[in-house]
mmCIF file of C-alpha atoms and ligand atoms in Angstrom:
data_model
loop_
_atom_site.group_PDB
_atom_site.id
_atom_site.type_symbol
_atom_site.label_atom_id
_atom_site.label_comp_id
_atom_site.label_asym_id
_atom_site.label_seq_id
_atom_site.Cartn_x
_atom_site.Cartn_y
_atom_site.Cartn_z
ATOM 1 C CA MET A 6 33.532 79.040 187.557
ATOM 2 C CA THR A 7 36.164 76.560 186.456
ATOM 3 C CA ARG A 8 37.418 74.533 189.377
ATOM 4 C CA ARG A 9 41.059 75.004 190.246
ATOM 5 C CA ARG A 10 43.502 72.150 190.117
ATOM 6 C CA ARG A 11 43.555 70.200 193.361
ATOM 7 C CA ILE A 12 47.159 69.849 194.589
ATOM 8 C CA TYR A 13 46.688 67.920 197.827
ATOM 9 C CA GLU A 14 43.866 66.725 200.054
ATOM 10 C CA GLY A 15 44.758 66.360 203.699
ATOM 11 C CA LYS A 16 42.747 65.452 206.746
ATOM 12 C CA ALA A 17 41.403 68.927 207.484
ATOM 13 C CA LYS A 18 42.130 70.994 204.378
ATOM 14 C CA VAL A 19 42.400 70.842 200.586
ATOM 15 C CA LEU A 20 45.079 72.747 198.708
ATOM 16 C CA PHE A 21 44.233 74.127 195.270
ATOM 17 C CA GLU A 22 46.465 75.806 192.749
ATOM 18 C CA GLY A 23 46.282 79.566 193.386
ATOM 19 C CA PRO A 24 45.483 82.391 190.930
ATOM 20 C CA GLU A 25 49.158 83.306 190.482
ATOM 21 C CA PRO A 26 52.316 81.173 190.426
ATOM 22 C CA GLY A 27 53.646 80.647 193.914
ATOM 23 C CA THR A 28 50.245 80.854 195.526
ATOM 24 C CA LEU A 29 47.832 78.239 196.820
ATOM 25 C CA VAL A 30 44.234 78.272 197.974
ATOM 26 C CA GLN A 31 43.702 76.562 201.300
ATOM 27 C CA TYR A 32 40.160 75.200 201.638
ATOM 28 C CA PHE A 33 39.077 74.393 205.239
ATOM 29 C CA LYS A 34 36.924 71.275 205.616
ATOM 30 C CA ASP A 35 34.631 70.283 208.521
ATOM 31 C CA ASP A 36 36.365 66.923 208.735
ATOM 32 C CA ALA A 37 38.078 66.135 212.005
ATOM 33 C CA SER A 38 40.507 63.362 212.814
ATOM 34 C CA ALA A 39 42.424 62.283 215.900
ATOM 35 C CA PHE A 40 44.719 59.538 217.185
ATOM 36 C CA ASN A 41 46.596 59.115 213.865
ATOM 37 C CA ASN A 42 43.379 59.144 211.870
ATOM 38 C CA GLN A 43 41.801 56.255 213.876
ATOM 39 C CA LYS A 44 38.991 58.514 215.012
ATOM 40 C CA LYS A 45 37.184 60.424 212.309
ATOM 41 C CA GLY A 46 34.218 62.761 212.322
ATOM 42 C CA VAL A 47 32.709 65.994 211.177
ATOM 43 C CA ILE A 48 32.523 69.184 213.235
ATOM 44 C CA THR A 49 29.867 71.253 211.525
ATOM 45 C CA GLY A 50 31.090 74.769 210.747
ATOM 46 C CA LYS A 51 34.667 74.025 211.849
ATOM 47 C CA GLY A 52 36.151 74.888 208.425
ATOM 48 C CA VAL A 53 34.526 78.318 208.398
ATOM 49 C CA LEU A 54 35.641 79.081 211.913
ATOM 50 C CA ASN A 55 39.206 77.792 211.513
ATOM 51 C CA ASN A 56 39.546 79.820 208.295
ATOM 52 C CA ARG A 57 38.604 82.949 210.249
ATOM 53 C CA ILE A 58 40.565 82.142 213.364
ATOM 54 C CA SER A 59 43.715 81.281 211.433
ATOM 55 C CA GLU A 60 43.299 84.425 209.304
ATOM 56 C CA TYR A 61 43.013 86.503 212.461
ATOM 57 C CA LEU A 62 45.956 84.964 214.311
ATOM 58 C CA MET A 63 48.302 84.901 211.280
ATOM 59 C CA SER A 64 47.454 88.545 210.588
ATOM 60 C CA ARG A 65 48.187 89.619 214.182
ATOM 61 C CA LEU A 66 51.494 87.647 214.090
ATOM 62 C CA SER A 67 52.455 89.250 210.779
ATOM 63 C CA GLU A 68 51.907 92.657 212.369
ATOM 64 C CA ILE A 69 54.487 91.899 215.055
ATOM 65 C CA GLY A 70 56.976 90.776 212.392
ATOM 66 C CA VAL A 71 56.470 87.002 212.307
ATOM 67 C CA PRO A 72 56.625 85.970 208.622
ATOM 68 C CA THR A 73 53.693 83.825 207.552
ATOM 69 C CA HIS A 74 52.351 82.213 204.408
ATOM 70 C CA PHE A 75 48.974 83.987 204.817
ATOM 71 C CA VAL A 76 47.992 86.476 202.080
ATOM 72 C CA ARG A 77 44.225 87.013 202.472
ATOM 73 C CA ARG A 78 40.963 85.282 203.144
ATOM 74 C CA LEU A 79 38.990 84.698 199.951
ATOM 75 C CA ASN A 80 35.610 83.540 201.283
ATOM 76 C CA MET A 81 33.982 81.538 204.070
ATOM 77 C CA ARG A 82 36.178 78.488 203.641
ATOM 78 C CA GLU A 83 39.158 79.547 201.581
ATOM 79 C CA GLN A 84 42.284 81.584 202.043
ATOM 80 C CA LEU A 85 45.072 82.560 199.699
ATOM 81 C CA VAL A 86 48.555 81.610 200.901
ATOM 82 C CA ARG A 87 52.082 81.673 199.521
ATOM 83 C CA GLU A 88 53.187 78.240 198.405
ATOM 84 C CA VAL A 89 56.078 77.043 200.516
ATOM 85 C CA GLU A 90 58.249 73.963 200.735
ATOM 86 C CA ILE A 91 56.917 72.467 203.962
ATOM 87 C CA ILE A 92 59.588 71.387 206.427
ATOM 88 C CA PRO A 93 58.386 67.922 207.533
ATOM 89 C CA ILE A 94 58.647 68.726 211.205
ATOM 90 C CA GLU A 95 55.777 69.638 213.524
ATOM 91 C CA LEU A 96 56.908 71.890 216.342
ATOM 92 C CA VAL A 97 54.886 71.588 219.532
ATOM 93 C CA VAL A 98 55.171 74.279 222.195
ATOM 94 C CA ARG A 99 53.861 73.391 225.656
ATOM 95 C CA ASN A 100 53.186 75.659 228.588
ATOM 96 C CA VAL A 101 51.030 73.372 230.674
ATOM 97 C CA ALA A 102 51.055 69.535 230.855
ATOM 98 C CA ALA A 103 48.373 67.869 228.741
ATOM 99 C CA GLY A 104 47.861 65.115 226.161
ATOM 100 C CA SER A 105 50.833 62.949 225.277
ATOM 101 C CA LEU A 106 53.217 64.789 227.604
ATOM 102 C CA SER A 107 50.985 64.009 230.572
ATOM 103 C CA GLN A 108 50.740 60.370 229.505
ATOM 104 C CA ARG A 109 54.412 59.870 228.737
ATOM 105 C CA PHE A 110 55.737 61.355 231.989
ATOM 106 C CA GLY A 111 52.783 60.752 234.294
ATOM 107 C CA ILE A 112 52.274 64.441 234.931
ATOM 108 C CA PRO A 113 48.612 65.348 235.704
ATOM 109 C CA GLU A 114 46.892 67.417 233.031
ATOM 110 C CA GLY A 115 46.895 71.084 233.971
ATOM 111 C CA THR A 116 50.277 71.082 235.775
ATOM 112 C CA PRO A 117 52.118 74.247 234.740
ATOM 113 C CA LEU A 118 55.497 73.354 233.260
ATOM 114 C CA PRO A 119 58.638 74.864 234.849
ATOM 115 C CA ARG A 120 59.272 76.561 231.467
ATOM 116 C CA SER A 121 57.917 76.345 227.953
ATOM 117 C CA ILE A 122 58.967 73.099 226.326
ATOM 118 C CA ILE A 123 59.426 72.580 222.574
ATOM 119 C CA GLU A 124 59.062 69.131 221.023
ATOM 120 C CA TYR A 125 59.568 67.977 217.437
ATOM 121 C CA TYR A 126 57.566 65.375 215.521
ATOM 122 C CA TYR A 127 58.351 64.014 212.095
ATOM 123 C CA LYS A 128 55.387 64.639 209.758
ATOM 124 C CA SER A 129 54.519 61.148 208.463
ATOM 125 C CA ASP A 130 51.013 59.675 208.555
ATOM 126 C CA GLU A 131 52.393 56.153 207.897
ATOM 127 C CA LEU A 132 54.794 56.407 210.837
ATOM 128 C CA HIS A 133 52.221 58.146 213.049
ATOM 129 C CA ASP A 134 54.270 61.384 213.398
ATOM 130 C CA PRO A 135 57.038 59.984 215.634
ATOM 131 C CA MET A 136 58.729 62.288 218.104
ATOM 132 C CA VAL A 137 62.252 63.100 216.981
ATOM 133 C CA SER A 138 65.265 64.979 218.343
ATOM 134 C CA GLU A 139 67.269 67.831 216.875
ATOM 135 C CA GLU A 140 69.910 65.205 215.998
ATOM 136 C CA HIS A 141 67.458 63.227 213.825
ATOM 137 C CA ILE A 142 66.283 66.398 212.112
ATOM 138 C CA THR A 143 69.720 67.600 211.092
ATOM 139 C CA ALA A 144 71.308 64.187 210.472
ATOM 140 C CA PHE A 145 68.447 63.116 208.151
ATOM 141 C CA GLY A 146 68.476 66.526 206.472
ATOM 142 C CA TRP A 147 64.847 67.437 207.224
ATOM 143 C CA ALA A 148 66.034 70.881 208.314
ATOM 144 C CA ALA A 149 69.420 72.560 208.556
ATOM 145 C CA PRO A 150 70.631 73.685 212.000
ATOM 146 C CA GLN A 151 69.987 77.317 210.949
ATOM 147 C CA ASP A 152 66.419 76.462 209.814
ATOM 148 C CA LEU A 153 65.774 74.797 213.130
ATOM 149 C CA ASP A 154 67.143 77.796 215.052
ATOM 150 C CA ASP A 155 64.812 80.063 213.063
ATOM 151 C CA MET A 156 61.832 77.750 213.718
ATOM 152 C CA VAL A 157 62.503 77.650 217.431
ATOM 153 C CA ALA A 158 62.999 81.433 217.705
ATOM 154 C CA LEU A 159 59.761 82.070 215.752
ATOM 155 C CA SER A 160 57.840 79.482 217.815
ATOM 156 C CA LEU A 161 58.895 81.182 221.091
ATOM 157 C CA ARG A 162 57.756 84.569 219.758
ATOM 158 C CA VAL A 163 54.465 83.077 218.634
ATOM 159 C CA ASN A 164 54.047 81.495 222.078
ATOM 160 C CA ASP A 165 54.716 84.778 223.933
ATOM 161 C CA TYR A 166 52.379 86.742 221.711
ATOM 162 C CA LEU A 167 49.554 84.242 221.531
ATOM 163 C CA SER A 168 49.741 83.415 225.268
ATOM 164 C CA GLY A 169 49.087 87.100 225.982
ATOM 165 C CA LEU A 170 46.439 87.480 223.290
ATOM 166 C CA PHE A 171 44.475 84.466 224.584
ATOM 167 C CA LEU A 172 44.892 85.434 228.250
ATOM 168 C CA GLY A 173 43.293 88.758 227.304
ATOM 169 C CA ILE A 174 40.110 86.898 226.338
ATOM 170 C CA GLY A 175 40.154 84.509 229.310
ATOM 171 C CA LEU A 176 41.811 81.557 227.612
ATOM 172 C CA LYS A 177 44.958 79.658 228.650
ATOM 173 C CA LEU A 178 47.212 78.575 225.781
ATOM 174 C CA VAL A 179 48.134 75.161 227.080
ATOM 175 C CA ASP A 180 50.049 73.992 223.999
ATOM 176 C CA PHE A 181 49.994 74.236 220.202
ATOM 177 C CA LYS A 182 51.504 72.818 217.035
ATOM 178 C CA LEU A 183 53.187 74.811 214.273
ATOM 179 C CA GLU A 184 54.395 73.992 210.749
ATOM 180 C CA PHE A 185 56.956 76.001 208.866
ATOM 181 C CA GLY A 186 57.999 76.186 205.233
ATOM 182 C CA ARG A 187 60.789 77.567 203.046
ATOM 183 C CA LEU A 188 59.922 80.558 200.897
ATOM 184 C CA TRP A 189 62.317 81.697 198.171
ATOM 185 C CA GLU A 190 62.445 85.320 197.081
ATOM 186 C CA ASN A 191 65.198 86.245 194.577
ATOM 187 C CA GLU A 192 67.702 83.590 195.601
ATOM 188 C CA GLU A 193 67.010 84.290 199.293
ATOM 189 C CA MET A 194 65.308 81.697 201.443
ATOM 190 C CA ARG A 195 63.330 82.517 204.572
ATOM 191 C CA ILE A 196 61.470 80.335 206.989
ATOM 192 C CA VAL A 197 57.802 81.280 207.339
ATOM 193 C CA LEU A 198 54.909 80.068 209.434
ATOM 194 C CA ALA A 199 52.542 77.888 207.346
ATOM 195 C CA ASP A 200 49.494 75.645 207.704
ATOM 196 C CA GLU A 201 46.946 76.984 210.248
ATOM 197 C CA ILE A 202 46.605 78.145 213.858
ATOM 198 C CA SER A 203 43.189 77.140 215.215
ATOM 199 C CA PRO A 204 41.490 75.103 217.937
ATOM 200 C CA ASP A 205 42.409 72.060 215.819
ATOM 201 C CA ASN A 206 46.055 72.479 216.803
ATOM 202 C CA CYS A 207 45.958 74.600 219.967
ATOM 203 C CA ARG A 208 44.782 73.501 223.415
ATOM 204 C CA LEU A 209 42.772 76.398 224.867
ATOM 205 C CA TRP A 210 41.263 76.223 228.317
ATOM 206 C CA ASP A 211 38.973 78.737 229.965
ATOM 207 C CA VAL A 212 41.118 80.503 232.620
ATOM 208 C CA LYS A 213 38.462 80.363 235.329
ATOM 209 C CA THR A 214 36.826 76.948 234.794
ATOM 210 C CA ASN A 215 39.555 75.063 232.842
ATOM 211 C CA GLU A 216 36.826 74.119 230.383
ATOM 212 C CA LYS A 217 38.413 72.809 227.164
ATOM 213 C CA LEU A 218 37.611 74.885 224.090
ATOM 214 C CA ASP A 219 39.543 72.953 221.414
ATOM 215 C CA LYS A 220 39.767 69.630 219.564
ATOM 216 C CA ASP A 221 40.104 67.681 222.810
ATOM 217 C CA ARG A 222 36.299 67.988 223.042
ATOM 218 C CA PHE A 223 36.181 65.846 219.857
ATOM 219 C CA ARG A 224 39.070 63.525 220.895
ATOM 220 C CA GLN A 225 37.536 62.875 224.310
ATOM 221 C CA ASP A 226 33.846 62.936 223.269
ATOM 222 C CA LEU A 227 33.121 65.813 225.649
ATOM 223 C CA GLY A 228 30.242 67.126 223.530
ATOM 224 C CA ARG A 229 29.507 70.710 222.479
ATOM 225 C CA VAL A 230 32.436 70.613 220.043
ATOM 226 C CA GLU A 231 30.955 73.093 217.531
ATOM 227 C CA GLU A 232 30.107 75.471 220.390
ATOM 228 C CA ALA A 233 33.699 75.397 221.624
ATOM 229 C CA TYR A 234 35.146 76.496 218.251
ATOM 230 C CA GLN A 235 32.410 79.195 218.088
ATOM 231 C CA GLU A 236 33.229 80.394 221.573
ATOM 232 C CA VAL A 237 36.906 80.894 220.638
ATOM 233 C CA ALA A 238 35.878 82.897 217.553
ATOM 234 C CA ARG A 239 33.359 84.874 219.624
ATOM 235 C CA ARG A 240 35.933 85.808 222.232
ATOM 236 C CA LEU A 241 38.354 86.846 219.469
ATOM 237 C CA GLY A 242 35.559 89.067 218.164
ATOM 238 C CA ILE A 243 35.410 87.395 214.772
ATOM 239 C CA LEU A 244 32.304 85.226 214.855
ATOM 240 C CA PRO A 245 31.012 85.410 211.262
ATOM 241 C CA GLU A 246 28.295 88.055 210.796
ATOM 242 C CA GLY A 247 24.819 86.719 211.310
ATOM 243 C CA GLY A 248 25.916 84.761 214.377
ATOM 244 C CA PRO A 249 26.466 81.035 214.723
ATOM 245 C CA SER A 250 23.844 80.141 212.087
ATOM 246 C CA ASP A 251 26.005 81.856 209.465
ATOM 247 C CA VAL A 252 28.827 79.384 210.159
ATOM 248 C CA LYS A 253 27.275 76.711 207.953
ATOM 249 C CA GLY A 254 26.835 79.252 205.199
ATOM 250 C CA PRO A 255 24.907 78.901 201.963
ATOM 251 C CA LYS A 256 25.457 75.580 200.276
ATOM 252 C CA THR A 257 27.280 77.209 197.345
ATOM 253 C CA LEU A 258 29.953 78.561 199.616
ATOM 254 C CA GLN A 259 30.668 75.331 201.486
HETATM 255 N N1 ADP B 20 51.773 77.453 202.367
HETATM 256 C C1 ADP B 20 51.778 76.113 202.149
HETATM 257 N N2 ADP B 20 52.410 75.593 201.080
HETATM 258 C C2 ADP B 20 52.419 74.246 200.863
HETATM 259 N N3 ADP B 20 51.880 73.339 201.677
HETATM 260 C C3 ADP B 20 51.241 73.812 202.777
HETATM 261 C C4 ADP B 20 51.165 75.199 203.074
HETATM 262 N N4 ADP B 20 50.480 75.359 204.261
HETATM 263 C C5 ADP B 20 50.144 74.110 204.649
HETATM 264 N N5 ADP B 20 50.589 73.183 203.791
HETATM 265 C C6 ADP B 20 50.398 71.721 203.892
HETATM 266 O O1 ADP B 20 49.074 71.441 203.448
HETATM 267 C C7 ADP B 20 48.464 70.432 204.182
HETATM 268 C C8 ADP B 20 47.213 71.013 204.845
HETATM 269 O O2 ADP B 20 46.209 70.089 204.891
HETATM 270 P P1 ADP B 20 45.883 69.205 206.177
HETATM 271 O O3 ADP B 20 44.511 68.721 206.008
HETATM 272 O O4 ADP B 20 46.270 69.903 207.429
HETATM 273 O O5 ADP B 20 46.910 68.037 205.889
HETATM 274 P P2 ADP B 20 47.443 66.836 206.805
HETATM 275 O O6 ADP B 20 46.403 65.790 206.773
HETATM 276 O O7 ADP B 20 48.712 66.453 206.071
HETATM 277 O O8 ADP B 20 47.725 67.454 208.160
HETATM 278 C C9 ADP B 20 49.474 70.005 205.247
HETATM 279 O O9 ADP B 20 50.114 68.810 204.850
HETATM 280 C C10 ADP B 20 50.455 71.178 205.295
HETATM 281 O O10 ADP B 20 51.750 70.766 205.647
HETATM 282 MG MG1 MG B 21 47.249 69.189 209.107
#
């Protein structure tokens, strides 16, 4: 097979030119990074699991009317997506205090927030994704006020839906990060959900034990990182056939 043209290689994924114009292939790597790329490692099987988990969550969201870039999963590590113009803002939705919010405001991890809080970060590796306000976003033209309104409305719907979905499998959706892009269809532009939704960018805690089942296990060297990603997939009912051993897959599919 001729290898497709590589468009972009990020920290966790590679984007290839898709089979038709306006499409891309997202390849999920096992590479993990944290703290602005200062900590790097490999989580064996993560790419396979995130590909499946993101496929599952994006499909469910699409069913409730949330527009997404997801088209279909192609194989163990690749999915076909619509190419979008990524808006350089990461939207973080928080339900429970954790991570940088806990640090910044001295709120103990696990404290429920009085209401869901949305934060914005400017997507820039060189600047370490600084937190920004709505004012910065519109003044610097990263997104128009209408784009931002759409992103916030979609994020709140995603939060409501995913909070319920995860609660149903005994997981608390503590917080998560979303990326959006602009998709043009005959002169019309719509904002769609892009990138991925997975334990790489969601904090998921077991409801009963508060055990962390997400990338914090890697960030904080808690061990059993692979198992945590597998457990999320297992509870979603999408652990790849053949059980955990199948996650690594045959060499040719990696
Ligand atoms: N549908 C899409 N069209 C174009 N770019 C996308 C799409 N979905 C995600 N991306 C971008 O592709 C990259 C995915 O690779 P990733 O490893 O997450 O990169 P990064 O290191 O920049 O986070 C991200 O920069 C993301 O913004
Ligand atoms: Mg990324």
